[in-house]
Short mmCIF file of C-alpha atoms in Angstrom, two decimals:
data_model
loop_
_atom_site.label_atom_id
_atom_site.label_comp_id
_atom_site.label_asym_id
_atom_site.label_seq_id
_atom_site.Cartn_x
_atom_site.Cartn_y
_atom_site.Cartn_z
CA UNK A 1 3.49 -12.19 30.52
CA UNK A 2 6.14 -9.46 29.47
CA UNK A 3 7.00 -7.05 32.24
CA UNK A 4 7.11 -3.08 32.79
CA UNK A 5 10.33 -2.33 31.78
CA UNK A 6 11.23 1.57 33.34
CA UNK A 7 13.24 2.97 35.86
CA UNK A 8 12.32 4.49 39.18
CA UNK A 9 16.14 6.07 40.47
CA UNK A 10 15.87 9.62 39.53
CA UNK A 11 19.92 10.16 39.63
CA UNK A 12 20.69 7.15 37.13
CA UNK A 13 21.84 8.61 33.71
CA UNK A 14 21.56 6.85 30.54
CA UNK A 15 25.42 7.56 30.40
CA UNK A 16 25.28 5.63 33.77
CA UNK A 17 23.72 2.32 31.23
CA UNK A 18 25.90 2.68 28.78
CA UNK A 19 28.99 2.56 30.56
CA UNK A 20 27.44 -0.50 32.75
CA UNK A 21 26.56 -2.35 29.38
CA UNK A 22 29.59 -1.85 28.14
CA UNK A 23 31.74 -3.43 31.23
CA UNK A 24 29.42 -6.34 30.87
CA UNK A 25 30.14 -6.46 27.25
CA UNK A 26 34.00 -6.82 27.32
CA UNK A 27 33.84 -8.20 31.46
CA UNK A 28 36.70 -5.76 31.26
CA UNK A 29 37.13 -2.36 32.80
CA UNK A 30 39.94 -1.51 30.98
CA UNK A 31 39.21 -2.48 27.56
CA UNK A 32 35.46 -1.14 28.21
CA UNK A 33 36.96 2.31 29.18
CA UNK A 34 39.07 2.20 26.23
CA UNK A 35 36.14 1.79 23.88
CA UNK A 36 34.30 4.76 25.54
CA UNK A 37 37.20 6.66 25.49
CA UNK A 38 37.47 7.40 28.72
CA UNK A 39 40.26 7.12 31.76
CA UNK A 40 39.38 3.63 33.64
CA UNK A 41 39.16 5.24 37.58
CA UNK A 42 36.52 7.34 36.02
CA UNK A 43 34.30 4.49 34.90
CA UNK A 44 35.33 2.60 37.38
CA UNK A 45 33.91 5.41 39.59
CA UNK A 46 30.62 5.92 37.64
CA UNK A 47 30.28 2.34 37.83
CA UNK A 48 30.59 2.37 41.68
CA UNK A 49 27.75 5.55 41.99
CA UNK A 50 25.49 3.66 40.02
CA UNK A 51 25.76 0.54 42.41
CA UNK A 52 25.37 2.70 45.51
CA UNK A 53 22.19 4.33 43.63
CA UNK A 54 20.50 0.89 42.87
CA UNK A 55 21.90 -0.32 46.26
CA UNK A 56 22.64 -3.73 44.70
CA UNK A 57 26.18 -5.09 43.78
CA UNK A 58 26.32 -5.45 39.73
CA UNK A 59 29.52 -7.07 38.79
CA UNK A 60 31.45 -8.65 41.03
CA UNK A 61 35.10 -7.95 40.84
CA UNK A 62 38.14 -9.63 40.60
CA UNK A 63 41.98 -9.11 40.19
CA UNK A 64 41.83 -10.43 36.50
CA UNK A 65 38.13 -10.36 35.57
CA UNK A 66 35.09 -8.79 35.96
CA UNK A 67 31.62 -11.01 36.20
CA UNK A 68 27.60 -9.86 36.35
CA UNK A 69 26.00 -11.02 39.52
CA UNK A 70 22.42 -12.22 39.42
CA UNK A 71 21.00 -8.69 39.77
CA UNK A 72 23.27 -7.41 36.96
CA UNK A 73 22.58 -10.01 34.63
CA UNK A 74 18.57 -8.97 35.44
CA UNK A 75 19.51 -5.12 35.22
CA UNK A 76 21.56 -5.59 31.58
CA UNK A 77 18.91 -6.86 30.42
CA UNK A 78 16.52 -4.13 31.46
CA UNK A 79 19.22 -1.40 30.83
CA UNK A 80 19.79 -2.76 27.32
CA UNK A 81 16.49 -2.76 26.06
CA UNK A 82 16.01 0.64 27.36
CA UNK A 83 18.84 2.08 25.13
CA UNK A 84 18.06 0.61 22.34
CA UNK A 85 14.41 1.49 22.42
CA UNK A 86 16.25 4.82 22.52
CA UNK A 87 18.52 4.47 19.75
CA UNK A 88 15.65 3.13 17.61
CA UNK A 89 13.79 6.52 18.72
CA UNK A 90 16.56 8.51 17.53
CA UNK A 91 16.89 7.09 14.51
CA UNK A 92 13.53 6.65 13.63
CA UNK A 93 12.47 10.77 14.78
CA UNK A 94 15.95 11.42 12.44
CA UNK A 95 13.89 10.03 9.51
CA UNK A 96 10.73 11.09 10.27
CA UNK A 97 11.97 14.66 9.64
CA UNK A 98 13.56 13.70 7.15
CA UNK A 99 9.94 12.70 5.09
CA UNK A 100 11.84 8.87 4.81
CA UNK A 101 9.69 7.13 7.65
CA UNK A 102 6.07 7.51 8.10
CA UNK A 103 2.78 6.81 6.82
CA UNK A 104 1.16 7.30 3.88
CA UNK A 105 -2.43 6.75 2.57
CA UNK A 106 -2.51 5.98 -1.20
CA UNK A 107 -5.70 4.87 -3.12
CA UNK A 108 -6.07 3.12 -6.53
CA UNK A 109 -8.56 2.69 -8.79
CA UNK A 110 -9.42 -1.42 -9.32
CA UNK A 111 -7.40 -1.78 -12.18
CA UNK A 112 -5.07 0.19 -11.10
CA UNK A 113 -4.70 -1.91 -7.89
CA UNK A 114 -4.76 -4.77 -9.55
CA UNK A 115 -1.99 -4.41 -12.58
CA UNK A 116 0.31 -1.80 -11.00
CA UNK A 117 0.02 -1.72 -6.84
CA UNK A 118 2.93 -4.30 -6.50
CA UNK A 119 5.61 -2.75 -8.85
CA UNK A 120 4.45 0.73 -7.03
CA UNK A 121 5.10 -0.44 -3.84
CA UNK A 122 8.17 -2.09 -4.50
CA UNK A 123 9.79 0.49 -6.18
CA UNK A 124 9.02 3.07 -3.17
CA UNK A 125 10.44 1.21 -0.75
CA UNK A 126 13.39 0.77 -2.91
CA UNK A 127 13.93 4.27 -2.33
CA UNK A 128 12.32 5.06 1.03
CA UNK A 129 12.42 1.68 3.22
CA UNK A 130 11.27 3.56 6.25
CA UNK A 131 7.13 3.84 4.64
CA UNK A 132 4.45 1.96 5.65
CA UNK A 133 1.38 1.83 3.85
CA UNK A 134 -1.72 1.66 4.31
CA UNK A 135 -3.92 1.26 0.81
CA UNK A 136 -7.25 1.90 -0.56
CA UNK A 137 -8.19 0.21 -3.48
CA UNK A 138 -11.22 0.20 -5.84
CA UNK A 139 -11.93 3.91 -5.87
CA UNK A 140 -12.76 6.01 -8.82
CA UNK A 141 -10.89 8.80 -9.74
CA UNK A 142 -13.04 11.34 -8.76
CA UNK A 143 -13.48 9.50 -5.07
CA UNK A 144 -9.76 9.66 -4.70
CA UNK A 145 -9.76 13.65 -6.05
CA UNK A 146 -12.80 13.83 -2.72
CA UNK A 147 -10.68 12.27 -0.35
CA UNK A 148 -7.41 14.35 -1.25
CA UNK A 149 -9.12 17.36 -1.15
CA UNK A 150 -10.33 16.19 2.39
CA UNK A 151 -6.77 14.87 3.69
CA UNK A 152 -8.09 11.06 4.00
CA UNK A 153 -5.98 9.97 1.32
CA UNK A 154 -2.25 11.49 0.81
CA UNK A 155 -1.65 10.29 -2.53
CA UNK A 156 -4.26 8.66 -5.65
CA UNK A 157 -3.36 6.82 -9.06
CA UNK A 158 -6.15 8.23 -11.33
CA UNK A 159 -7.46 8.33 -15.07
CA UNK A 160 -7.18 11.78 -16.28
CA UNK A 161 -8.24 14.08 -17.17
CA UNK A 162 -10.09 15.10 -13.84
CA UNK A 163 -12.77 17.60 -13.17
CA UNK A 164 -11.23 18.80 -10.04
CA UNK A 165 -9.26 22.04 -9.16
CA UNK A 166 -6.62 21.57 -6.82
CA UNK A 167 -5.10 18.16 -7.69
CA UNK A 168 -1.64 18.13 -9.07
CA UNK A 169 -0.65 15.24 -11.47
CA UNK A 170 2.43 13.38 -12.30
CA UNK A 171 1.97 11.00 -15.43
CA UNK A 172 3.40 7.34 -14.98
CA UNK A 173 1.97 5.64 -17.93
CA UNK A 174 0.34 4.99 -20.94
CA UNK A 175 -2.18 2.37 -21.73
CA UNK A 176 -4.56 1.19 -23.98
CA UNK A 177 -8.19 -0.18 -23.91
CA UNK A 178 -8.81 -3.58 -24.80
CA UNK A 179 -11.69 -5.82 -25.14
CA UNK A 180 -12.95 -8.32 -23.00
CA UNK A 181 -15.67 -11.07 -23.95
CA UNK A 182 -17.63 -13.77 -22.83
CA UNK A 183 -15.15 -17.17 -23.55
CA UNK A 184 -16.60 -18.25 -26.96
CA UNK A 185 -17.55 -15.02 -28.32
CA UNK A 186 -17.39 -15.01 -32.00
CA UNK A 187 -15.32 -11.95 -31.93
CA UNK A 188 -12.89 -13.80 -29.43
CA UNK A 189 -12.12 -16.14 -32.12
CA UNK A 190 -10.80 -13.24 -34.90
CA UNK A 191 -7.16 -12.93 -35.46
CA UNK A 192 -6.99 -9.16 -35.24
CA UNK A 193 -10.82 -6.61 -34.37
CA UNK A 194 -11.26 -3.13 -35.56
CA UNK A 195 -13.14 -0.74 -32.90
CA UNK A 196 -15.85 -0.95 -35.62
CA UNK A 197 -16.51 -4.98 -34.78
CA UNK A 198 -18.02 -4.10 -31.87
CA UNK A 199 -20.55 -1.79 -33.05
CA UNK A 200 -23.61 -4.67 -32.70
CA UNK A 201 -22.48 -5.40 -29.40
CA UNK A 202 -23.93 -4.89 -25.80
CA UNK A 203 -21.43 -3.06 -23.50
CA UNK A 204 -21.55 -3.32 -19.62
CA UNK A 205 -20.42 -0.46 -17.91
CA UNK A 206 -19.66 0.92 -14.18
CA UNK A 207 -22.46 2.56 -12.24
CA UNK A 208 -19.70 5.77 -11.62
CA UNK A 209 -17.41 5.15 -14.75
CA UNK A 210 -14.14 6.97 -14.56
CA UNK A 211 -14.28 10.17 -16.72
CA UNK A 212 -10.57 9.55 -18.02
CA UNK A 213 -11.54 5.98 -19.70
CA UNK A 214 -15.54 6.90 -20.53
CA UNK A 215 -14.58 9.84 -22.45
CA UNK A 216 -12.11 7.85 -24.27
CA UNK A 217 -14.66 4.87 -25.06
CA UNK A 218 -17.25 7.38 -26.16
CA UNK A 219 -14.77 8.63 -28.61
CA UNK A 220 -13.21 6.03 -29.80
CA UNK A 221 -16.62 4.45 -30.49
CA UNK A 222 -18.02 7.66 -32.34
CA UNK A 223 -14.75 8.10 -34.09
CA UNK A 224 -15.47 4.35 -35.81
CA UNK A 225 -18.85 5.41 -36.37
CA UNK A 226 -21.03 4.59 -33.75
CA UNK A 227 -22.37 5.38 -30.15
CA UNK A 228 -21.81 1.95 -27.44
CA UNK A 229 -25.22 0.44 -26.34
CA UNK A 230 -25.03 0.24 -22.70
CA UNK A 231 -26.97 -2.80 -21.86
CA UNK A 232 -25.92 -3.52 -18.06
CA UNK A 233 -24.06 -1.73 -14.96
CA UNK A 234 -21.56 -2.72 -12.51
CA UNK A 235 -20.45 -1.55 -9.34
CA UNK A 236 -17.22 -2.07 -9.81
CA UNK A 237 -14.49 -3.54 -12.05
CA UNK A 238 -14.24 -6.77 -10.72
CA UNK A 239 -18.11 -7.20 -11.19
CA UNK A 240 -17.74 -5.55 -14.81
CA UNK A 241 -16.18 -8.60 -15.57
CA UNK A 242 -18.39 -11.44 -13.75
CA UNK A 243 -21.09 -9.63 -16.27
CA UNK A 244 -19.30 -10.23 -19.17
CA UNK A 245 -18.65 -13.72 -17.67
CA UNK A 246 -21.88 -14.54 -17.64
CA UNK A 247 -22.87 -13.44 -21.18
CA UNK A 248 -24.25 -10.51 -20.43
CA UNK A 249 -22.14 -7.88 -22.93
CA UNK A 250 -18.74 -6.86 -23.48
CA UNK A 251 -16.32 -4.52 -21.79
CA UNK A 252 -14.55 -1.94 -22.42
CA UNK A 253 -11.19 -1.65 -19.87
CA UNK A 254 -7.60 -0.45 -19.33
CA UNK A 255 -5.10 -3.65 -20.27
CA UNK A 256 -4.21 -3.34 -16.94
CA UNK A 257 -7.51 -5.02 -16.41
CA UNK A 258 -5.86 -8.08 -17.54
CA UNK A 259 -4.33 -8.42 -14.68
CA UNK A 260 -8.16 -9.32 -12.28
CA UNK A 261 -8.59 -12.85 -12.26
CA UNK A 262 -11.85 -13.77 -14.05
CA UNK A 263 -12.56 -16.85 -15.61
CA UNK A 264 -14.74 -17.23 -18.23
CA UNK A 265 -13.50 -13.97 -20.22
CA UNK A 266 -11.18 -13.69 -22.84
CA UNK A 267 -9.13 -9.88 -23.53
CA UNK A 268 -8.72 -8.63 -26.94
CA UNK A 269 -6.80 -5.55 -28.71
CA UNK A 270 -8.33 -3.40 -30.83
CA UNK A 271 -6.58 -1.98 -33.70
CA UNK A 272 -6.74 2.21 -33.13
CA UNK A 273 -8.33 1.53 -29.63
CA UNK A 274 -7.71 4.87 -27.67
CA UNK A 275 -5.17 4.97 -25.13
CA UNK A 276 -5.80 6.49 -21.02
CA UNK A 277 -3.26 7.49 -19.03
CA UNK A 278 -2.51 6.54 -15.28
CA UNK A 279 -1.08 9.06 -13.16
CA UNK A 280 -0.28 9.86 -9.63
CA UNK A 281 -2.30 12.60 -7.70
CA UNK A 282 -1.76 14.90 -4.87
CA UNK A 283 -3.61 17.92 -3.43
CA UNK A 284 -2.32 21.66 -4.03
CA UNK A 285 -2.25 22.05 -0.63
CA UNK A 286 -0.55 19.11 0.70
CA UNK A 287 2.66 20.03 2.82
CA UNK A 288 4.25 16.36 3.97
CA UNK A 289 7.61 16.24 3.16
CA UNK A 290 6.85 12.26 3.20
CA UNK A 291 4.22 13.04 0.05
CA UNK A 292 6.94 15.00 -1.35
CA UNK A 293 9.47 11.93 -0.66
CA UNK A 294 7.64 9.46 -2.72
CA UNK A 295 6.26 11.95 -5.66
CA UNK A 296 10.31 12.19 -6.36
CA UNK A 297 10.53 8.61 -5.78
CA UNK A 298 8.20 7.85 -8.05
CA UNK A 299 9.34 10.22 -10.80
CA UNK A 300 12.55 8.16 -10.51
CA UNK A 301 11.18 5.17 -11.31
CA UNK A 302 9.26 6.10 -14.13
CA UNK A 303 11.08 3.96 -16.99
CA UNK A 304 10.00 0.95 -14.58
CA UNK A 305 6.27 1.52 -15.60
#
C-alpha cells in the first residue's frame, strides 16, 4: 500500500526541498551551489536550517564528500515526489490555460466513427498531445446538435444540412453514397451500376434517418424516376447492415460505412450517386479555448481527410 506523502512542518519551504535534492544529487555542496547559482555558505546554512526544523540529520558530511543518511534517503524520496508533482501541476495549468490540455467530448455518427475517428484523433493529437477524448459514437446528427445545445457534447461530427439553430460548422469532406447488397445479390455481380438499377429493390433504412443523408437518398432516387420502397427499418447503421446481410433489402449509406465490418454484404459504387458532407459542429455559445484549438487543428488537417 502506497504511503501518504505530506509535510507537517510549517517552516519547511519548497526552496529547502530543491536545495536538499540538488545536494543529494551532486553529493557535493560546492557543485550544488554552482548549479543553484548561490553561494556555498548560504546553501550550507539552508540545509542546516532544514535539518534543525526536521530534527534529523539528513547528510553525513566529510571533508571530501557528502552522503545521505538513512533519514536523508527517506526524505529525498518524499521531497522529489513533492517537487515533481509541483512541476507537473505548473506545466499542466499552463497547458490548460492555453487550451492545449483538458477533456473534449466529441460525438460521431456510426459511419464517421468507424471510417474517420482514428484518423481524426491521431491528427488532433499531433497538434494537441495533452488532450483527452471522451467519444460518444452512434449518434445521429440531430442527437448531436441537441447535446451540443445542452452542453453535454463539445463537438460533433455530423452530416449537414442541419435543421438546428445556433450550430457552427466546419466542412471536413464529401463522400458519395454507395449501395450495400446481400452477398450474392444479382446487382452486386454487375461491373457497374446506375441509381436506376435500384428502382425495384426493397430498402432498409434507419428508424431516425440522418436528414443530411436521407434527403440526398430521396433526391437521388427521385431524379432517377422512382421513390425508394422502404421495407425494413433499423435503429442504427450496424443493424441496418445486418438486415441487408440477412437478405431483407439493400441500403444506401455513406462510403465510410465500408469500414463497418459486416460479413455477408457487398458494397458497390453507383454512377450518378449523390454525395453527403461530413462536418465538424459546435454550438455558437461555446467559449472553451480547448474547443477553439481543436477546431483550428481540424482546419489545419483538412487535406488529410
